[in-house]
PDB file of C-alpha atoms in Angstrom:
ATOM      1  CA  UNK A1160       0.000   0.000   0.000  1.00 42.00           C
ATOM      2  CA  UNK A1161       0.904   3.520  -0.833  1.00 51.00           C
ATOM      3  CA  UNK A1162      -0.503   6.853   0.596  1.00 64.00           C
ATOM      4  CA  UNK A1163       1.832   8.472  -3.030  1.00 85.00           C
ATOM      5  CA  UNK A1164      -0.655  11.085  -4.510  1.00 93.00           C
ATOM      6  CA  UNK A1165      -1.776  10.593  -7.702  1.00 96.00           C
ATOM      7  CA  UNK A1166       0.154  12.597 -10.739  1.00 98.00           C
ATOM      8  CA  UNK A1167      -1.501  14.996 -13.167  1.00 98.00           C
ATOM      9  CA  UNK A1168       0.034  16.261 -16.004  1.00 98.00           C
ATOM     10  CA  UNK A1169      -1.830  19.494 -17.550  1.00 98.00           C
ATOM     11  CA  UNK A1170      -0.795  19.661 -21.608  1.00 98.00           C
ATOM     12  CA  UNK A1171      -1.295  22.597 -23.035  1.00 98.00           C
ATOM     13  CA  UNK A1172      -0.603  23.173 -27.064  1.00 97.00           C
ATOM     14  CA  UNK A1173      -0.198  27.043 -28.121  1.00 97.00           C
ATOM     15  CA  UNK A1174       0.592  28.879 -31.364  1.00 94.00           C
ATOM     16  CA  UNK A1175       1.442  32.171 -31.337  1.00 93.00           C
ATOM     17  CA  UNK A1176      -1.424  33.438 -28.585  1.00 93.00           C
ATOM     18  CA  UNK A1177       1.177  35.099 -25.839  1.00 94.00           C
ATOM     19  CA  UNK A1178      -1.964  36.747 -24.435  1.00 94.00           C
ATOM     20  CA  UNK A1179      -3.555  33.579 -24.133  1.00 95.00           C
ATOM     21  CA  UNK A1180      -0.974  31.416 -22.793  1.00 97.00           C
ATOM     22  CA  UNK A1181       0.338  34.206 -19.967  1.00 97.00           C
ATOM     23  CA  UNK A1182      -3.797  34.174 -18.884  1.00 96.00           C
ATOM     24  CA  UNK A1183      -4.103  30.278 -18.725  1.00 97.00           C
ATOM     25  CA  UNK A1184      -1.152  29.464 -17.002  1.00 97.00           C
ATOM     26  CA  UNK A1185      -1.784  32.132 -14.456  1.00 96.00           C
ATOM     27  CA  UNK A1186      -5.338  30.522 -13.694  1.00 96.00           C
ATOM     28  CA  UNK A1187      -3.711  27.188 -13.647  1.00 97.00           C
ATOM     29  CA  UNK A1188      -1.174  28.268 -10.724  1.00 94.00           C
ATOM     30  CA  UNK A1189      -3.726  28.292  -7.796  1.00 92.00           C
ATOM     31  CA  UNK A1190      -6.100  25.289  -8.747  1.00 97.00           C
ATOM     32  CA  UNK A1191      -7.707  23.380  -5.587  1.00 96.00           C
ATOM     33  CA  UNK A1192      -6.120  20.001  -5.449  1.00 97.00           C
ATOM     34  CA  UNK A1193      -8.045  19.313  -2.140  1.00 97.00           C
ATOM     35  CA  UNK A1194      -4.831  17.104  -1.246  1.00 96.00           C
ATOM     36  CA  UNK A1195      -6.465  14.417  -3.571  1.00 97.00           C
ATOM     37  CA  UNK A1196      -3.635  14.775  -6.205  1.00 97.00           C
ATOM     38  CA  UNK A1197      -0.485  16.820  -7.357  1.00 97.00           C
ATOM     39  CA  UNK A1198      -0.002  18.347 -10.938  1.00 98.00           C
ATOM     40  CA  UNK A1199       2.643  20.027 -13.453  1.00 97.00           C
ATOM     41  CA  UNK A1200       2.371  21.779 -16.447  1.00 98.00           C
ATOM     42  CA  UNK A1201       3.699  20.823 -19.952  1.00 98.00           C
ATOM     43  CA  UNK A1202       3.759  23.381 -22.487  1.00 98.00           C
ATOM     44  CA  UNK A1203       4.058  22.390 -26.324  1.00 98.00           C
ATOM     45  CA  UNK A1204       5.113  26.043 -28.262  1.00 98.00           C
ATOM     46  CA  UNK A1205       3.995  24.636 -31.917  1.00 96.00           C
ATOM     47  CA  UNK A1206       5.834  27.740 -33.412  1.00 95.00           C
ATOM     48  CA  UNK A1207       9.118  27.113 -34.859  1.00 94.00           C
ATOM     49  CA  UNK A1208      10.086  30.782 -33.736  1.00 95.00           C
ATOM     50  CA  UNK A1209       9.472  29.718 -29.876  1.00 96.00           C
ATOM     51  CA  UNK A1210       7.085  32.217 -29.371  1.00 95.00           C
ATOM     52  CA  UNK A1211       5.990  30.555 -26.206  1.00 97.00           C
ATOM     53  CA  UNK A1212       9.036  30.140 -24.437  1.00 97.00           C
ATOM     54  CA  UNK A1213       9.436  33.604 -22.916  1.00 97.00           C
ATOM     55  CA  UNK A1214       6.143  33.342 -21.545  1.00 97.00           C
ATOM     56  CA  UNK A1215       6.959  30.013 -19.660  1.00 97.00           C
ATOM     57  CA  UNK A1216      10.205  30.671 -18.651  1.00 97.00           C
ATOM     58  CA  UNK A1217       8.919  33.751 -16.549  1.00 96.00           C
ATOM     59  CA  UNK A1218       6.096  31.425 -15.092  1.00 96.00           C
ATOM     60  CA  UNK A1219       8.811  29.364 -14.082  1.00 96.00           C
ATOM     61  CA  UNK A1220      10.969  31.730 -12.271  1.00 96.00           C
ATOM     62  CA  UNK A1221       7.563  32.567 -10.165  1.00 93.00           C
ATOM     63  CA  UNK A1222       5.634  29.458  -9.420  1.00 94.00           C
ATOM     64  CA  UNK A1223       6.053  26.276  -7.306  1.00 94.00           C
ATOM     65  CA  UNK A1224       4.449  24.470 -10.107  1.00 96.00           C
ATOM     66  CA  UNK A1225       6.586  22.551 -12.089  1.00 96.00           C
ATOM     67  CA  UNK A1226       5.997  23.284 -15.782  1.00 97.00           C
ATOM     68  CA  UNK A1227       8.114  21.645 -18.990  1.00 98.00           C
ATOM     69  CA  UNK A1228       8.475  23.927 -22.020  1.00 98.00           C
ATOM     70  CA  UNK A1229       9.363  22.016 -25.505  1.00 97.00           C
ATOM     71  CA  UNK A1230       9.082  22.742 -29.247  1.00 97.00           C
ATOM     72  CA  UNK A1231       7.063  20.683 -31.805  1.00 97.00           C
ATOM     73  CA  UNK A1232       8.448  23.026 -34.918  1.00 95.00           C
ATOM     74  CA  UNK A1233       5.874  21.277 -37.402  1.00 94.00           C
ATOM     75  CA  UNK A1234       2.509  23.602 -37.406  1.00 91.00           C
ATOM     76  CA  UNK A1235       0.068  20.252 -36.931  1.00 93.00           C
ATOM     77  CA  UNK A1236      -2.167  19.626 -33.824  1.00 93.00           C
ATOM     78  CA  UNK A1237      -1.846  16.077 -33.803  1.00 94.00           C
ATOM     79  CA  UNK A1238       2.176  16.390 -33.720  1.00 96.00           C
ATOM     80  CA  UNK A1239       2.147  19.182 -30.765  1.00 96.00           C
ATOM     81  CA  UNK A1240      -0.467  16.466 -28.996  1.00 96.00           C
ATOM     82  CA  UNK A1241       1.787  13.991 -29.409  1.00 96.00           C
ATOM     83  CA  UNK A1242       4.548  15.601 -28.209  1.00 97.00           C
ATOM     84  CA  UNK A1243       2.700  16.999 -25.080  1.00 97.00           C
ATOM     85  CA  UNK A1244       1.741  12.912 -24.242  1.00 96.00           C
ATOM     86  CA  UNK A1245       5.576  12.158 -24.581  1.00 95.00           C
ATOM     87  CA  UNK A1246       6.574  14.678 -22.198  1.00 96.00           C
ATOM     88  CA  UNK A1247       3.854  13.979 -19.531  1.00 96.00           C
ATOM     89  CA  UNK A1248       4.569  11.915 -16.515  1.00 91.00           C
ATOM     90  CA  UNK A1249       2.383  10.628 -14.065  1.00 92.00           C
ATOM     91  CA  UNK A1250      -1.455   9.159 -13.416  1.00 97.00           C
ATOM     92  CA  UNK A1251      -3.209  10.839 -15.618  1.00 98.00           C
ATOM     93  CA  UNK A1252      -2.873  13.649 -18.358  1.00 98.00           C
ATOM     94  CA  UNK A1253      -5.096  17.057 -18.895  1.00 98.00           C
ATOM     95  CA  UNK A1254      -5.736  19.282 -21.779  1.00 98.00           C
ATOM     96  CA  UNK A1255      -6.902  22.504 -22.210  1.00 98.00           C
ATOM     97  CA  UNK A1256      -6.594  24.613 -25.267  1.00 96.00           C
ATOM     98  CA  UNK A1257      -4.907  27.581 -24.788  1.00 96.00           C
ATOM     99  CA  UNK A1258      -7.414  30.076 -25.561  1.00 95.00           C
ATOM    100  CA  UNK A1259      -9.232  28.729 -22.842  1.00 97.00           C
ATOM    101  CA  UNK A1260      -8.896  29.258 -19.120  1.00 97.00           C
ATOM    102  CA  UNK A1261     -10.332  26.607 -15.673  1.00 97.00           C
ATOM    103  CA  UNK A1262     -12.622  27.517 -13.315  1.00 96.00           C
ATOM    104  CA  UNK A1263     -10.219  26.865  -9.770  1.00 97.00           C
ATOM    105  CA  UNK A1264     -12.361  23.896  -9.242  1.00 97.00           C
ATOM    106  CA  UNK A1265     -12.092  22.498 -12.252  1.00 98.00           C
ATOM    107  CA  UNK A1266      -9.028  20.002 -12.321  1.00 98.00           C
ATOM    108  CA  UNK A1267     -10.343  18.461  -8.721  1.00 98.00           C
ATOM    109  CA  UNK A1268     -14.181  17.836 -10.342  1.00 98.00           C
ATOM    110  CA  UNK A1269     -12.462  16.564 -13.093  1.00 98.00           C
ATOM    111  CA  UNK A1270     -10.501  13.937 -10.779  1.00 98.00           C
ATOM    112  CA  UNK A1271     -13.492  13.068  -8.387  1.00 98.00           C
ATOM    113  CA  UNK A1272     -15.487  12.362 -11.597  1.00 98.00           C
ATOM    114  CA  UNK A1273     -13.151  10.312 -12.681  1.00 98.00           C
ATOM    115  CA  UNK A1274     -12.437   8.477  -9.470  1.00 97.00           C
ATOM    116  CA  UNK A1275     -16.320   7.957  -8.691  1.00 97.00           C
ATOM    117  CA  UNK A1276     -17.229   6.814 -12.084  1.00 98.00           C
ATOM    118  CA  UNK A1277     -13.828   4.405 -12.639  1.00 97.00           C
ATOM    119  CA  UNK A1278     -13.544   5.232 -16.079  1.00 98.00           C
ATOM    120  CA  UNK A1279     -10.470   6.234 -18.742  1.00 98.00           C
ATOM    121  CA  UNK A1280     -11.878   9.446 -18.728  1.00 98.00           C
ATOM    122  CA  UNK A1281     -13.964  12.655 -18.106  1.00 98.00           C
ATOM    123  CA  UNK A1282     -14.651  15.364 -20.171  1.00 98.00           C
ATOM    124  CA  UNK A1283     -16.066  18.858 -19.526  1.00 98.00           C
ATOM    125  CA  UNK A1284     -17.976  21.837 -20.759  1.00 97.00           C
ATOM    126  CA  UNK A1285     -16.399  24.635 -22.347  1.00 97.00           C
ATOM    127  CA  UNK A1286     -18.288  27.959 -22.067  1.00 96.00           C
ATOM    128  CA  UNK A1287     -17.825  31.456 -24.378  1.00 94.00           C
ATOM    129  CA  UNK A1288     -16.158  34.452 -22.538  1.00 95.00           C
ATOM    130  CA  UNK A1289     -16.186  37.350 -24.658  1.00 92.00           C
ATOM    131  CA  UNK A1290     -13.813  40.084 -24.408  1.00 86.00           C
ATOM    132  CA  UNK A1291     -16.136  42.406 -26.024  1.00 90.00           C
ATOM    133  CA  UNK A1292     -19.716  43.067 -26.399  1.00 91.00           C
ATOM    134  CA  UNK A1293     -20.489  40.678 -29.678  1.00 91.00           C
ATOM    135  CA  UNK A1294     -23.306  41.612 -32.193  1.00 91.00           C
ATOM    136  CA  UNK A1295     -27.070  39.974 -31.174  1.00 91.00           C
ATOM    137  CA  UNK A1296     -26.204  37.498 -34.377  1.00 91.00           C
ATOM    138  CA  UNK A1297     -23.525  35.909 -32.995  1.00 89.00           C
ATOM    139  CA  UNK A1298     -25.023  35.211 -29.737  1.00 90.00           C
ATOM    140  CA  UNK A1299     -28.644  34.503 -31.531  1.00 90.00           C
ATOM    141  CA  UNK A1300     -26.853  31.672 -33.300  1.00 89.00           C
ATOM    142  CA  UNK A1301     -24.909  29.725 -30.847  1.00 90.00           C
ATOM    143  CA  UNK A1302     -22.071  29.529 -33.244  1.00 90.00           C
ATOM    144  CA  UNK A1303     -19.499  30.020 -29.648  1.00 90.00           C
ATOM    145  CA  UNK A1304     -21.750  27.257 -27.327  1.00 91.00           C
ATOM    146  CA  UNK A1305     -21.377  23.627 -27.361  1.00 91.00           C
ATOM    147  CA  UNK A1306     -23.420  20.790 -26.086  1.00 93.00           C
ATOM    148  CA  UNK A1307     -23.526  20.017 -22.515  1.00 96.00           C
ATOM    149  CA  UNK A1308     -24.793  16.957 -20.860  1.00 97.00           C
ATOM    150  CA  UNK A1309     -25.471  15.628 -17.720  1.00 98.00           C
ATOM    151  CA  UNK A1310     -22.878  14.360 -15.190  1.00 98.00           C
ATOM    152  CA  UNK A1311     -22.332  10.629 -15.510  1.00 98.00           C
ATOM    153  CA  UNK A1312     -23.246  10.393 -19.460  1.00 98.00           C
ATOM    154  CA  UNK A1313     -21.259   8.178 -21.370  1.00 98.00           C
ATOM    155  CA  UNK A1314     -19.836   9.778 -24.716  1.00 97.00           C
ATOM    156  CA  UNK A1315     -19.967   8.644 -28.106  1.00 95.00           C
ATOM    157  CA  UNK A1316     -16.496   9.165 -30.222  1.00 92.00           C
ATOM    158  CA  UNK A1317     -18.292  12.583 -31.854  1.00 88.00           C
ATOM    159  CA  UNK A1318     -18.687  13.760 -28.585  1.00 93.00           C
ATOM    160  CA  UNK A1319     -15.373  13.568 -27.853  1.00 93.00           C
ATOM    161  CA  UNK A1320     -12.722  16.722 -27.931  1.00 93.00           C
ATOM    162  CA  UNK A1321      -9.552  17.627 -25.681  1.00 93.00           C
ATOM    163  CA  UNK A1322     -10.518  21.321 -24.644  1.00 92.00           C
ATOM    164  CA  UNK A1323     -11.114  20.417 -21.289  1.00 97.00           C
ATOM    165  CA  UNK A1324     -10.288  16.437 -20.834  1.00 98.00           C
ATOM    166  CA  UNK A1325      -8.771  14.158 -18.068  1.00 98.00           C
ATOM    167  CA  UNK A1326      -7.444  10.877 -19.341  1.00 98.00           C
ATOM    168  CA  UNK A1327      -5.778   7.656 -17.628  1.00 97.00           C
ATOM    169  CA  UNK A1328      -1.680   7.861 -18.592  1.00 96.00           C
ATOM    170  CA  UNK A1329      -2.728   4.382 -19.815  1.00 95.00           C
ATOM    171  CA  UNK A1330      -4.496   5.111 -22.898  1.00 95.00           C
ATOM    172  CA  UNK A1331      -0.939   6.106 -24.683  1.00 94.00           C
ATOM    173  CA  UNK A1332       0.885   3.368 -23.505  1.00 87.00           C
ATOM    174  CA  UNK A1333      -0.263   1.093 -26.412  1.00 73.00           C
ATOM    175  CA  UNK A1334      -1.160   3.843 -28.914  1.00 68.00           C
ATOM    176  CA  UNK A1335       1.544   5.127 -30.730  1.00 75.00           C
ATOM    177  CA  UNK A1336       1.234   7.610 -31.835  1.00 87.00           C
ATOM    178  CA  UNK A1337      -2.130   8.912 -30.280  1.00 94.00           C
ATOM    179  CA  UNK A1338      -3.049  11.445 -32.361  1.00 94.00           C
ATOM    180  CA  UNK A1339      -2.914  11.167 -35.906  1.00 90.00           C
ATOM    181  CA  UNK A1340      -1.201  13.695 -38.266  1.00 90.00           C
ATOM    182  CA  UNK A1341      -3.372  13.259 -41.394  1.00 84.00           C
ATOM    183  CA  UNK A1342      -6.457  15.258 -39.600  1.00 79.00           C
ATOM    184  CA  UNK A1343      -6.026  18.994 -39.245  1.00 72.00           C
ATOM    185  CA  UNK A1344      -8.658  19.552 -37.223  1.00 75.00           C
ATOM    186  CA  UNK A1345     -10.924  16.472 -35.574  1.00 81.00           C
ATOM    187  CA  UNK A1346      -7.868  14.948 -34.156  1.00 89.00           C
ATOM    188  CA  UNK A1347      -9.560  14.488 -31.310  1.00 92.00           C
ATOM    189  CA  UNK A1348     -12.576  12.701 -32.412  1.00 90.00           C
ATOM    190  CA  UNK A1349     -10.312  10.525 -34.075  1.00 91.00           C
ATOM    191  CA  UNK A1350      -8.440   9.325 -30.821  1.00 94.00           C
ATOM    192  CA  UNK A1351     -11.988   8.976 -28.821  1.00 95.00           C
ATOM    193  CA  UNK A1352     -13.601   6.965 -31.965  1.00 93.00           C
ATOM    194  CA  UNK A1353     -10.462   4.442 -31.546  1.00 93.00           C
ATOM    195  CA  UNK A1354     -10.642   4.146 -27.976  1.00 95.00           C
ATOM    196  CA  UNK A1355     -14.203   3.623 -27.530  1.00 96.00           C
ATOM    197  CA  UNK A1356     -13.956   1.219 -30.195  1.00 94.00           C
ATOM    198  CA  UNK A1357     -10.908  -0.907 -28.066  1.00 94.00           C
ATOM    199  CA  UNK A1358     -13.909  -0.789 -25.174  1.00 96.00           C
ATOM    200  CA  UNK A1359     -12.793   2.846 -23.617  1.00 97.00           C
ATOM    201  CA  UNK A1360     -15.421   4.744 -21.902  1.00 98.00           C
ATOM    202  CA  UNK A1361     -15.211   8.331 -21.192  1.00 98.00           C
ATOM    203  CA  UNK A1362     -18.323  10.162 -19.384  1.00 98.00           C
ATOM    204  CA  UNK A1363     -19.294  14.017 -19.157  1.00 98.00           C
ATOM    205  CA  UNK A1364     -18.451  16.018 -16.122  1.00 98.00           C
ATOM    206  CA  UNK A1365     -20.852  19.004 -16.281  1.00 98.00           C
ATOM    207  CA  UNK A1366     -19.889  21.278 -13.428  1.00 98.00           C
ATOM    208  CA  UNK A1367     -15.993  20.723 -14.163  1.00 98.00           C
ATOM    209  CA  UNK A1368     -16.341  24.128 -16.294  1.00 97.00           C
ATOM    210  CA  UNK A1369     -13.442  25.855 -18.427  1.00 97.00           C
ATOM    211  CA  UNK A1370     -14.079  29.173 -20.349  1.00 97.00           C
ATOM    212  CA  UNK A1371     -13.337  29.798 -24.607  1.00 95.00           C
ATOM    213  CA  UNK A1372     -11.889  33.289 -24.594  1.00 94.00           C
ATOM    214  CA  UNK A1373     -13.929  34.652 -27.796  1.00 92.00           C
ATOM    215  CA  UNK A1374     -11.902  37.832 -29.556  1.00 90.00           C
ATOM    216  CA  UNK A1375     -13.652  39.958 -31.723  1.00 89.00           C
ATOM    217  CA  UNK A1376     -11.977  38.811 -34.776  1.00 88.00           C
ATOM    218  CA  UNK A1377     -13.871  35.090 -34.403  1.00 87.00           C
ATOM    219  CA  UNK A1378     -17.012  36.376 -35.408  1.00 87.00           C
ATOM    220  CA  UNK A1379     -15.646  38.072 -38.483  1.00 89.00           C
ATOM    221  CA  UNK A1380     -17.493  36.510 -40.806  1.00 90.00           C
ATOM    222  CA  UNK A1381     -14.617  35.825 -42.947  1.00 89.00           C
ATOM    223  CA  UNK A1382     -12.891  33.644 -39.994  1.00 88.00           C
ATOM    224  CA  UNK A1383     -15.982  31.911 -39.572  1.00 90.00           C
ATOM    225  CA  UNK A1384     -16.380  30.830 -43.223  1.00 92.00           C
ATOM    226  CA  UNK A1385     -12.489  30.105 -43.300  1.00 89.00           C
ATOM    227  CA  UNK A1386     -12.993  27.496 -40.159  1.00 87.00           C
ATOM    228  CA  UNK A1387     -15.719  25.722 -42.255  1.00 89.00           C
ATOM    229  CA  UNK A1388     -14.661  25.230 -44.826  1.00 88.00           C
ATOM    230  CA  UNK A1389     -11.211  23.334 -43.094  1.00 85.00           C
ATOM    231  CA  UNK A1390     -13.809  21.520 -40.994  1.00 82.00           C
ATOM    232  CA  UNK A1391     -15.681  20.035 -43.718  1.00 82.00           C
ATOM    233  CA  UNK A1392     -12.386  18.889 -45.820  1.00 79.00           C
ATOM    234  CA  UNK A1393     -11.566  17.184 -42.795  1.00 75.00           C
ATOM    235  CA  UNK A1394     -14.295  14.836 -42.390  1.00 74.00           C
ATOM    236  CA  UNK A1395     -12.764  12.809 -45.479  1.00 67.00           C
ATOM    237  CA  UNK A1396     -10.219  11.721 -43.184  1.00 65.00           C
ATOM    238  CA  UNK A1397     -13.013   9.878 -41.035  1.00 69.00           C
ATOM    239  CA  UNK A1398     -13.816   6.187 -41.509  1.00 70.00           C
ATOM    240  CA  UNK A1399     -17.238   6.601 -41.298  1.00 71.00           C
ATOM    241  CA  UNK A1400     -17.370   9.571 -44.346  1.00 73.00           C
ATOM    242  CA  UNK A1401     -18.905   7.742 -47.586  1.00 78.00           C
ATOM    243  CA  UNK A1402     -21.034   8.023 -50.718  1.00 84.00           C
ATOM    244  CA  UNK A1403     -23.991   9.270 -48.163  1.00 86.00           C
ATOM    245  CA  UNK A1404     -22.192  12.100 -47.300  1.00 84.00           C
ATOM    246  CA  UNK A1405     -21.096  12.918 -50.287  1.00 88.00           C
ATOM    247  CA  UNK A1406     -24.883  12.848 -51.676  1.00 90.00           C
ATOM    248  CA  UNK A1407     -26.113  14.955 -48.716  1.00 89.00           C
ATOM    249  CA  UNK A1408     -23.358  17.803 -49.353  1.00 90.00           C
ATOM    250  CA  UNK A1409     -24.422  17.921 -52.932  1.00 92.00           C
ATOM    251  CA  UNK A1410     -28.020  18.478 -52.126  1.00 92.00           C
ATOM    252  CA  UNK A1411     -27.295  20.724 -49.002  1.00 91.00           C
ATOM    253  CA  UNK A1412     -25.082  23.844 -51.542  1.00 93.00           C
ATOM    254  CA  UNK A1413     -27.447  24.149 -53.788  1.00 93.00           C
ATOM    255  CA  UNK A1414     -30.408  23.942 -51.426  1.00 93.00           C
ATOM    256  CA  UNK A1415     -28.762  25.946 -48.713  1.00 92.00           C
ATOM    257  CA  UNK A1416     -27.699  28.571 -51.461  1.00 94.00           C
ATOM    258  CA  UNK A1417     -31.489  29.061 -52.883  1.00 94.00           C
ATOM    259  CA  UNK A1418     -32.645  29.881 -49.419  1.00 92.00           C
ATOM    260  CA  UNK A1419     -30.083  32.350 -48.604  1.00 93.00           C
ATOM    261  CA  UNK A1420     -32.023  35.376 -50.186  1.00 93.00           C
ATOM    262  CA  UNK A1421     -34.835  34.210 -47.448  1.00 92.00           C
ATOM    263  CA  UNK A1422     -32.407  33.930 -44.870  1.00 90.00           C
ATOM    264  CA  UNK A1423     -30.971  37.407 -45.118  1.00 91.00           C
ATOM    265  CA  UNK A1424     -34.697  38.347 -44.778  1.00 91.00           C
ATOM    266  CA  UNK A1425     -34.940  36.930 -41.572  1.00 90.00           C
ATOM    267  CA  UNK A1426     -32.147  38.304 -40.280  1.00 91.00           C
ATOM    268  CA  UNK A1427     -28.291  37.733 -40.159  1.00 91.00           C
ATOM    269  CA  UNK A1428     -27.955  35.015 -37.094  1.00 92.00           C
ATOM    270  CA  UNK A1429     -29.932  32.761 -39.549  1.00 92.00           C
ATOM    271  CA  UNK A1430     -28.193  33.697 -42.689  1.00 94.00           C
ATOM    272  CA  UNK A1431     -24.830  33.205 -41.377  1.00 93.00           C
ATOM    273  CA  UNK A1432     -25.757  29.707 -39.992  1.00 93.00           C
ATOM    274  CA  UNK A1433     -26.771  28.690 -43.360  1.00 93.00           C
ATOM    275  CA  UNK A1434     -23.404  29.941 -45.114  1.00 94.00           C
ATOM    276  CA  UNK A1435     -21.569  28.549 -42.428  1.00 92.00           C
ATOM    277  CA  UNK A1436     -23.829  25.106 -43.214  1.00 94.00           C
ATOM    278  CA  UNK A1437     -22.973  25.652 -46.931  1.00 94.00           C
ATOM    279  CA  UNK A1438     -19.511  26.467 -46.335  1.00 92.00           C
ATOM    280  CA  UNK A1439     -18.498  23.385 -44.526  1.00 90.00           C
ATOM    281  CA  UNK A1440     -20.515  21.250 -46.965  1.00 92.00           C
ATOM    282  CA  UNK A1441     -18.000  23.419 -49.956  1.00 92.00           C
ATOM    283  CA  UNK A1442     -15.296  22.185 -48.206  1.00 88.00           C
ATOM    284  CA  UNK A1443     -15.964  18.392 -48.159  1.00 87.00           C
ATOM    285  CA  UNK A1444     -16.743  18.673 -51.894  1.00 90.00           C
ATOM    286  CA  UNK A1445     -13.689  20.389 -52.397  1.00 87.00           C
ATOM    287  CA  UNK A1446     -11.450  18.295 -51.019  1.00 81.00           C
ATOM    288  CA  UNK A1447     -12.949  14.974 -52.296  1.00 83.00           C
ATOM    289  CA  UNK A1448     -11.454  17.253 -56.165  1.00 84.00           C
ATOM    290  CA  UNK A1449      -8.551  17.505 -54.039  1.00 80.00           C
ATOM    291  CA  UNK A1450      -8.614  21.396 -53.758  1.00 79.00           C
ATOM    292  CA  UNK A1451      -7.875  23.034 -50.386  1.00 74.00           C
ATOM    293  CA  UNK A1452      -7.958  26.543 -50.238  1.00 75.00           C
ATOM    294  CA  UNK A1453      -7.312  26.676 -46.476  1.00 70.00           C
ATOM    295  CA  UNK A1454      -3.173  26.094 -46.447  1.00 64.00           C
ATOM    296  CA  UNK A1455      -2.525  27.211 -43.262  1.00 66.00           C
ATOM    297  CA  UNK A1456      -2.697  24.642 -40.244  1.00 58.00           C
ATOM    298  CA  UNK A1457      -4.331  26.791 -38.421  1.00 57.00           C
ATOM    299  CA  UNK A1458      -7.364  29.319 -38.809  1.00 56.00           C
ATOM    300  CA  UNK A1459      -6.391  32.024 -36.175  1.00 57.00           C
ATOM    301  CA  UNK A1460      -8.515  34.926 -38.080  1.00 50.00           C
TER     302      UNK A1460
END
């Protein structure tokens, strides 16, 4: 028997959001622990210029947390995953985007969850904080809220995401590598989808609550368009994408595109949810011709 506390490793992966990063890491140096556990920080700069590494060096000089800077040079989500699993130690790993920021309870609701249900992992909700007053459209639409569920619900693999996440250190011991490079975005889903599938069962945590820090250039409606349309070229990359899909985003443009003149009628929230809809069915289509006129790895506005 042991009284050793259990190990948590919080990964975060950042590109080029200083701002962000100095915000999130300052939240995460006073989270309750309620003596149940201990935790670090590793911090995966996925800028080749090291952006990142200012920022955690002078979190280091400050805090008693112990925090692990390292490089993954190669703009891809998957690899800076990957390398934030290889340089995690202990019981369990964390994620949290680094736009995003943890209520102080949230790591210890996260663990209890975990500890009460016995499963490989909890996830939790991730809420909108604007910085700024956004226009009525944007909030009218719910393009910046996500599902929620109740505590205790088992996810399916679509469900699944690593925003705000607390997995068993076990999972990646016969999964290499985790995440898979091929998806630009949905990386996530991907990893859940294979893990549920090996008999993995991750549940919902709803009061373990981390906040989306929503700048005023993500409902530009250019950014919003842009994010679609690398969304929907992504879904090729899932198993489960066929000749149904395929026949559903060719009926979906052309229908979605006659009723825009209807939906400006009734007002922009609803005529920017249909050229969003249209946008990420345009960008299935175009990359089953092989076009992809989203190059960059990331959409950051």
């Amino acid at each position: 028997m042991t009284n050793e506390l259990k190990h948590i490793s919080v990964c975060i992966c950042t590109y080029k959001r200083p701002e962000f990063l100095a915000r999130l890491l300052r939240e995460l140096r006073s989270l309750d622990t309620d003596g149940l556990f201990k935790y670090s920080m590793v911090v995966v700069d996925n800028d080749y210029l090291r952006s990142a590494e200012s920022i955690v060096t002078d979190f280091a000089a400050s805090s008693t947390i112990p925090i692990t800077y390292c490089e993954e040079p190669r703009q891809n989500i998957a690899l800076a995953r990957n390398k934030a699993v290889e340089n995690a130690g202990g019981d369990f790993v964390a994620f949290i985007d680094d736009d995003e920021f943890p209520t102080k309870h949230w790591l210890v609701t996260l663990f209890k969850a975990r500890e009460e249900y016995d499963v490989d992992g909890v996830l939790g909700p991730v809420r909108p904080h604007f910085e700024e007053v956004p226009p009525k459209w944007a909030v009218q639409g719910k393009f910046y809220e996500r599902p929620t569920y109740p505590t205790g619900f088992v996810i399916d693999w679509r469900k699944g995401r690593t925003g705000n996440v607390l997995l068993k250190s076990t999972l990646f011991a016969d999964e290499p590598p985790p995440f898979r490079p091929e998806f630009r975005t949905g990386e996530d889903q991907d990893f859940f989808r294979r893990m549920i599938d090996k008999g993995r069962v991750f549940i919902w945590c709803n009061e373990a609550v981390a906040y989306e820090v929503v700048p005023s250039v993500r409902w530009k409606r250019s950014y919003m368009l842009r994010k679609a349309l690398l969304r929907g070229a992504t879904t090729l990359v899932h198993p489960s994408f066929g000749a149904r899909d395929i026949v559903k985003s060719l009926i979906a443009v052309p229908l979605y595109t006659a009723l825009l003149p209807l939906a400006l009628v009734l007002g922009q929230c609803r005529f920017m949810t249909y050229l969003v809809k249209i946008f990420d069915h345009l960008g299935k289509l175009l990359a089953l011709l092989g076009v992809h006129p989203i190059k960059d790895p990331y959409v950051t506005g």
